Short mmCIF file of C-alpha atoms in Angstrom, two decimals:
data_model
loop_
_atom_site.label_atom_id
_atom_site.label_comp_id
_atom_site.label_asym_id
_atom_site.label_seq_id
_atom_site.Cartn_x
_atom_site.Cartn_y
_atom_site.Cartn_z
CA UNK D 1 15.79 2.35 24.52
CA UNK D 2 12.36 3.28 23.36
CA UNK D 3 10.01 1.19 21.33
CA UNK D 4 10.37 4.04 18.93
CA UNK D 5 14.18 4.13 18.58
CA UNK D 6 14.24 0.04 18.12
CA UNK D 7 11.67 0.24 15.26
CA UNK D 8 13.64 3.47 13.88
CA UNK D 9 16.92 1.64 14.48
CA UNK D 10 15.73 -1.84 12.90
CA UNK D 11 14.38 -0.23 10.07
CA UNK D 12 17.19 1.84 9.70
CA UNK D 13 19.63 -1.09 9.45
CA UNK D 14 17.73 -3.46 7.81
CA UNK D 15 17.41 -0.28 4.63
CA UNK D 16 21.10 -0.30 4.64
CA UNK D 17 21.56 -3.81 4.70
CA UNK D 18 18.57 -4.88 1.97
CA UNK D 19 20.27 -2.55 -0.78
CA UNK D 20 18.73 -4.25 -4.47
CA UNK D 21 21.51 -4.92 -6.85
CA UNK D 22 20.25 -4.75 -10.35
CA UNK D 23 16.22 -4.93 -11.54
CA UNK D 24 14.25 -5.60 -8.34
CA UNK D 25 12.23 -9.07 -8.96
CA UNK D 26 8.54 -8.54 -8.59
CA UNK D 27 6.19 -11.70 -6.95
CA UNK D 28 2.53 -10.71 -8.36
CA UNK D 29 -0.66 -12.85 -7.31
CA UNK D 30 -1.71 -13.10 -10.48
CA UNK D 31 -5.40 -13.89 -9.20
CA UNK D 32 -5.39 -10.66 -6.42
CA UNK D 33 -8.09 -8.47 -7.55
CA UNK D 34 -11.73 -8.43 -8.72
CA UNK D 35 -11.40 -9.22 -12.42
CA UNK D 36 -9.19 -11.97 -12.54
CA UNK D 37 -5.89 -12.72 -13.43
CA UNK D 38 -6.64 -10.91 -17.48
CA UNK D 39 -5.75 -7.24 -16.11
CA UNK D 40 -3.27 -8.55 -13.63
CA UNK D 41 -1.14 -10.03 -16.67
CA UNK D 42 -1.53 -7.62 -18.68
CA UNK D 43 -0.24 -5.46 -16.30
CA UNK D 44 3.01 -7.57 -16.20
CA UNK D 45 3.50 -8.06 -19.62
CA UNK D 46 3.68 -3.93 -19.83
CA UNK D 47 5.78 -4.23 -17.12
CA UNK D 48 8.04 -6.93 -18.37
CA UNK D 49 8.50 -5.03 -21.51
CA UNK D 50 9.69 -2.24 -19.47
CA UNK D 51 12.38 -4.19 -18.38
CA UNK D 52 10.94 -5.24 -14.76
CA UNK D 53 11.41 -8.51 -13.72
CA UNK D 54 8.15 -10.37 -12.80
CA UNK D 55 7.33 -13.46 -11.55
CA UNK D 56 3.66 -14.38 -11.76
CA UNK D 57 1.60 -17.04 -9.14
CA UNK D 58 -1.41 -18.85 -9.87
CA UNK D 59 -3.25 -21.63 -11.78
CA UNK D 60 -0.50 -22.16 -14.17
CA UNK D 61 -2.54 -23.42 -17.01
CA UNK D 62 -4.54 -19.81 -16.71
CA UNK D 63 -1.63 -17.96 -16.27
CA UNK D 64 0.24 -19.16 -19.65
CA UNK D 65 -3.43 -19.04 -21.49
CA UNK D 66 -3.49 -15.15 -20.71
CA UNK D 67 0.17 -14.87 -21.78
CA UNK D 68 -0.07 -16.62 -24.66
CA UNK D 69 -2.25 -13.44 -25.70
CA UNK D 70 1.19 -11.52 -25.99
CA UNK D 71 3.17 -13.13 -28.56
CA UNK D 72 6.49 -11.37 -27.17
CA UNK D 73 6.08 -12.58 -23.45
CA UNK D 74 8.32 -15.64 -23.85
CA UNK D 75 11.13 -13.30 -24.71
CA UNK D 76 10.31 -10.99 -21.63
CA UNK D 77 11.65 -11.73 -18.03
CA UNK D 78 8.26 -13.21 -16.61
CA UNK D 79 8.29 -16.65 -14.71
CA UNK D 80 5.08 -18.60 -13.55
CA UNK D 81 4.40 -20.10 -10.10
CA UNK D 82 1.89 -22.94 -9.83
CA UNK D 83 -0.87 -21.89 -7.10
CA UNK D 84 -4.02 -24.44 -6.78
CA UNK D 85 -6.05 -21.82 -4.16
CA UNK D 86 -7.49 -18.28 -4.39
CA UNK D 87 -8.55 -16.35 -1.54
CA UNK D 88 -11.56 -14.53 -2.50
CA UNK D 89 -12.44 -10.38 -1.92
CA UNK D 90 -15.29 -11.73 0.55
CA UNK D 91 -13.07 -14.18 2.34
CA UNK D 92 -12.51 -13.95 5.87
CA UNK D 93 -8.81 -12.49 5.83
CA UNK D 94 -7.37 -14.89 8.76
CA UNK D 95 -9.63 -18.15 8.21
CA UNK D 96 -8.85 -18.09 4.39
CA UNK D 97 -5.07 -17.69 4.61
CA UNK D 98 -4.71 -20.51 7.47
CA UNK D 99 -7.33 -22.91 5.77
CA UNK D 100 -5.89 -22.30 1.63
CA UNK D 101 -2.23 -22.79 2.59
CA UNK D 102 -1.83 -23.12 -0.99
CA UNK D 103 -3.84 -19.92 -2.72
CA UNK D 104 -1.66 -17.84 -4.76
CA UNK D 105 -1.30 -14.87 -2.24
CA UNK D 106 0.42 -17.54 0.36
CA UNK D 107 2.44 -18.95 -2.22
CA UNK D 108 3.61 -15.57 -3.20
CA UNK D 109 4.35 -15.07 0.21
CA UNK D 110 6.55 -17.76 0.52
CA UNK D 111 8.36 -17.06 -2.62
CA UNK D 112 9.33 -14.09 -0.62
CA UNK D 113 10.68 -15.67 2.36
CA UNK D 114 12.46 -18.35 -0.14
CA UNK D 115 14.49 -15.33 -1.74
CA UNK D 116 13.14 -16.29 -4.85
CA UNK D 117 12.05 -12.37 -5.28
CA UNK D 118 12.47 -8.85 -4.00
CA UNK D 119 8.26 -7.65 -3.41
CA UNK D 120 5.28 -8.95 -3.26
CA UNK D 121 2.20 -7.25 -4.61
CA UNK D 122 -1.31 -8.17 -5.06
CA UNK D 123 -4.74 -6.70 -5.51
CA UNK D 124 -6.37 -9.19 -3.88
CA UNK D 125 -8.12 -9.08 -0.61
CA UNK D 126 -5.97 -6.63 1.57
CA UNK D 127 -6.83 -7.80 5.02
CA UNK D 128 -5.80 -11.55 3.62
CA UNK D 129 -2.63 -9.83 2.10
CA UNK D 130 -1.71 -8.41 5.38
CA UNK D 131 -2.00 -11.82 7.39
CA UNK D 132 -0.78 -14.14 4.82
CA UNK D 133 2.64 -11.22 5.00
CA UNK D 134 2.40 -11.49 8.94
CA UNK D 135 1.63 -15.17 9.18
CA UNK D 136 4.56 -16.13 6.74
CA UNK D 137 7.48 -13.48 6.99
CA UNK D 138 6.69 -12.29 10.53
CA UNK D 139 7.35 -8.69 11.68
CA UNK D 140 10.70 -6.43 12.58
CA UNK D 141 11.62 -6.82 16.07
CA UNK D 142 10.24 -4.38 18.37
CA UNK D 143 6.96 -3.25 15.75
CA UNK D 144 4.14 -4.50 17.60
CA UNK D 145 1.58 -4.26 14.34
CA UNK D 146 2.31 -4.21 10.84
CA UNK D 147 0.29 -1.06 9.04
CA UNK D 148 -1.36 -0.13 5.72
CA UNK D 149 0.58 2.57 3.33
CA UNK D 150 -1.40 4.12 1.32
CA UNK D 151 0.23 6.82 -1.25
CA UNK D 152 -2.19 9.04 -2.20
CA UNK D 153 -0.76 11.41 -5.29
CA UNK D 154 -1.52 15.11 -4.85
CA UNK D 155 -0.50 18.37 -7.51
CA UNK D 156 2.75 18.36 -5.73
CA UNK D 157 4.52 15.13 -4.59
CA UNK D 158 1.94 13.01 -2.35
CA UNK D 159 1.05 12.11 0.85
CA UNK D 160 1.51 8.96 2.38
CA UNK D 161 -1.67 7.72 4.56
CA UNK D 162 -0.87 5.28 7.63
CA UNK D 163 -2.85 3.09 8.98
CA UNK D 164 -5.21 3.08 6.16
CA UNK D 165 -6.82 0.08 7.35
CA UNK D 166 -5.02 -2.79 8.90
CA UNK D 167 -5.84 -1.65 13.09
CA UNK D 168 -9.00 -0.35 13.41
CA UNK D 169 -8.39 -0.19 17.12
CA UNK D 170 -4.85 1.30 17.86
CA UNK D 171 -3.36 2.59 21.30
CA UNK D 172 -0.67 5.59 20.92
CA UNK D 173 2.39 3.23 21.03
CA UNK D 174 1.25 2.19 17.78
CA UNK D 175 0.64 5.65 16.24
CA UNK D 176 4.16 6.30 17.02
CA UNK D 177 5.43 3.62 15.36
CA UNK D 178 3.22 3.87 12.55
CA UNK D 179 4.53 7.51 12.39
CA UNK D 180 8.24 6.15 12.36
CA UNK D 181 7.89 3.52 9.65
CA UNK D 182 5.86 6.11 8.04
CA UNK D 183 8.64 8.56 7.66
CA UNK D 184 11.29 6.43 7.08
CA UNK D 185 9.28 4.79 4.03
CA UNK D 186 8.66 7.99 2.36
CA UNK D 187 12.49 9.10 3.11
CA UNK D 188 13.46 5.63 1.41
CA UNK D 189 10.95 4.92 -1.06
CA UNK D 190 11.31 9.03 -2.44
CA UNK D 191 13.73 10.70 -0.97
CA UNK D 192 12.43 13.33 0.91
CA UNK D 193 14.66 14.12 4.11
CA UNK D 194 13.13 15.23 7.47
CA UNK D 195 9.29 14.42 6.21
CA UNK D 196 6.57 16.22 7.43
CA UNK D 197 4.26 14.05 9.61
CA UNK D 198 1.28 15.14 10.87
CA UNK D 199 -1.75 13.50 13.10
CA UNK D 200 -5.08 13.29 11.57
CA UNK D 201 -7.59 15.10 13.58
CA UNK D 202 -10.59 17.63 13.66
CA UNK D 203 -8.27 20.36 14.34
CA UNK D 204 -5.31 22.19 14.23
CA UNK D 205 -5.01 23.06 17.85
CA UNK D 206 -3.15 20.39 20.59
CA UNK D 207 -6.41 20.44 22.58
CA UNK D 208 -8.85 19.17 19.79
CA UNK D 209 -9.11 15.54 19.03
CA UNK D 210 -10.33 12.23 20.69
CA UNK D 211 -8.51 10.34 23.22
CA UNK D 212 -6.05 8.57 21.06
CA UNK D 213 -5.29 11.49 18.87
CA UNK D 214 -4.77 13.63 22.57
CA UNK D 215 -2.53 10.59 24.03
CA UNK D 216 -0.48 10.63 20.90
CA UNK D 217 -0.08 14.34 19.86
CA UNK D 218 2.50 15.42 22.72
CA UNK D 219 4.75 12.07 22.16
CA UNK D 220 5.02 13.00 19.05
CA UNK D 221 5.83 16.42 19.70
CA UNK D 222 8.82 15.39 21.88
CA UNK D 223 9.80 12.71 19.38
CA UNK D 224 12.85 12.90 17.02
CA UNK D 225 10.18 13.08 14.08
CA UNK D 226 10.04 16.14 12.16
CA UNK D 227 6.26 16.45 13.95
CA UNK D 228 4.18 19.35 12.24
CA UNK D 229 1.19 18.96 14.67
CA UNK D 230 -3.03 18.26 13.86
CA UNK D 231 -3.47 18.10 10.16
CA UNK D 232 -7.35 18.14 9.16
CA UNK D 233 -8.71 16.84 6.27
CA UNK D 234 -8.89 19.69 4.16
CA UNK D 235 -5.29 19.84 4.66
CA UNK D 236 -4.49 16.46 3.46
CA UNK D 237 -5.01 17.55 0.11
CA UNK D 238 -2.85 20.23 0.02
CA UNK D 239 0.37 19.67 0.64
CA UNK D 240 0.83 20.57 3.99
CA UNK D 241 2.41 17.23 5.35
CA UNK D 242 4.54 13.81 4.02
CA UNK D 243 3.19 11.47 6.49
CA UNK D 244 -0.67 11.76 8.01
CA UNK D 245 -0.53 9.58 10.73
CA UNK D 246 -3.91 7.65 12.35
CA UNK D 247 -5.68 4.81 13.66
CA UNK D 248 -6.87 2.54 10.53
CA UNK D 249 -10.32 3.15 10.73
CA UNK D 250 -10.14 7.15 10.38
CA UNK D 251 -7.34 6.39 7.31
CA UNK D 252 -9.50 3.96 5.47
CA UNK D 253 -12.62 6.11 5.51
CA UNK D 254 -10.45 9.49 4.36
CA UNK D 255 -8.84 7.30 1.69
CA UNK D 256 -12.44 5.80 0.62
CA UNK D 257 -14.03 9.52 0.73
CA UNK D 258 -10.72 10.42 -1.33
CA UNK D 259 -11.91 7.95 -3.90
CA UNK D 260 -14.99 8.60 -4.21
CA UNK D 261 -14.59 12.32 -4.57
CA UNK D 262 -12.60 11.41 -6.78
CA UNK D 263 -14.52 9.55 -8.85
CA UNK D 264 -17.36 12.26 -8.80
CA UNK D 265 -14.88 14.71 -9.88
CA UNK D 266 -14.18 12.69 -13.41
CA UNK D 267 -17.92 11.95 -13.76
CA UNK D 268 -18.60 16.00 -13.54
CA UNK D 269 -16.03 16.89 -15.82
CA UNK D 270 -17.40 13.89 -18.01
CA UNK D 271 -21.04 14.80 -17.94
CA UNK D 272 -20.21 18.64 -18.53
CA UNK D 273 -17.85 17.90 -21.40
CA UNK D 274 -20.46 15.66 -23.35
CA UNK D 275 -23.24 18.07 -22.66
CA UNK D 276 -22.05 20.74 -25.18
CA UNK D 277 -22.41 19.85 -28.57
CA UNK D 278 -19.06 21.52 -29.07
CA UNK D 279 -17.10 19.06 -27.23
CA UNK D 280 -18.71 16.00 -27.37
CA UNK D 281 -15.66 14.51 -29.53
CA UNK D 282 -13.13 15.28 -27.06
CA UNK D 283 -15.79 13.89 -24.29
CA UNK D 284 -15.71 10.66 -26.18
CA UNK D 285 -11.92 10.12 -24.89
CA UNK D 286 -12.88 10.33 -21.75
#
């Protein structure tokens, strides 16, 4: 058997045996993120309210002091976690996990592997996330490196970027399992059947592309993927695939130029809106 088929395989069984009974139990590190653990709870409180079960870990004390702020969050399903570390955005991702065994995004982790909840998520530094998630829950057998999802919404449905950051160095054995997991996350996660995955490159044609991109396009071709060949990044925007498979470096560059388009986008619209006289009200919403 493959590398491929075990990773489709042990995915495959491990969706059919993981099925959530009843509200899914969030972990959240409440101190992920740039601006503290204010936005992050406020997030859960709106979440809590919609019913979601959350379970929030941190510096206690600050934790309850920014609920406290929402007079109906000790009615709402939100528990607290006591966390004494933070990792920090400018951190080094593997040092700062090993060394603050006991920062909120480890203790989230291990929350995790305790059963004590369903997900983790956190805002925090994402290289640290991904090796605090490797370091403490380990990987599926067979998947040689974990990878970086990123769901980037389009008009119609979305398009699921991976790796959008984790390996900025990959051979083709991981490109194919990045393209499995890939498809079988969008298949799960919104229930598209057969997705579309296609190879990031700098053209359409089999022949274009660097050496990994050439090493990987005809495996996937002969895979049991439904494979729909080079997808630029013109085409990423439209529609025309589920899954754009490539190495993390190219995916966290298209999904940074992503942002920052945009971002420039809004400002335009902004700028243009409050420069007539007309519409300077409705700019004021924005």
């Amino acid at each position: 058997m493959t590398t491929a088929a075990m990773v489709r395989n042990r995915v495959a069984g491990l969706s059919a045996s993981t099925e959530l009974q009843g509200t899914p139990r969030i972990i959240v590190d409440a101190f992920g993120g740039d601006h503290g653990p204010g936005p992050v709870v406020e997030g859960c409180v709106a979440a809590a309210r919609e019913g979601h079960t959350v379970i929030l870990v941190g510096h206690e004390d600050v934790v309850r002091a920014e609920l406290s702020k929402y007079p109906d969050a000790t009615s709402l399903a939100i528990e607290v976690i006591d966390a004494t570390e933070v990792i920090g955005m400018d951190d080094h991702a593997a040092q700062a996990v090993r060394a603050k065994r006991g920062a909120s995004m480890n203790v989230a982790m291990r929350a995790l592997k305790d059963g004590r909840g369903d997900a983790v998520f956190s805002a925090g530094n994402s290289g640290a996330v991904m090796a605090s998630a490797l370091f403490t829950l380990g990987r599926l057998d067979g998947v040689r490196r974990p990878a970086i999802a990123a769901v980037v919404p389009l008009l119609t449905g979305r398009v699921v970027i991976v790796d959008a950051g984790a390996n900025a160095d990959c051979d083709a054995d991981n490109l194919i399992q990045f393209a499995y997991m890939g498809s079988m996350y969008v298949e799960r996660m919104f229930g598209v059947a057969r997705p579309r995955v296609g190879l990031i490159s700098n053209g359409e044609e089999p022949s274009k592309g660097n050496a990994l991109v050439l090493a990987t396009h005809p495996r996937l071709a002969e895979s049991s993927l439904n494979f729909v060949g080079n997808i630029e990044g013109r085409e990423l925007a439209a529609g025309h695939c589920d899954v754009a498979v490539c190495d993390g470096f190219t995916g966290n560059v298209v999904l940074k130029l992503a942002e920052g388009v945009s971002k420039l986008c809004f400002d335009l619209v902004r700028t243009a809106i409050r420069s007539r006289f007309h519409y300077k009200l409705a700019g004021a919403v924005l």
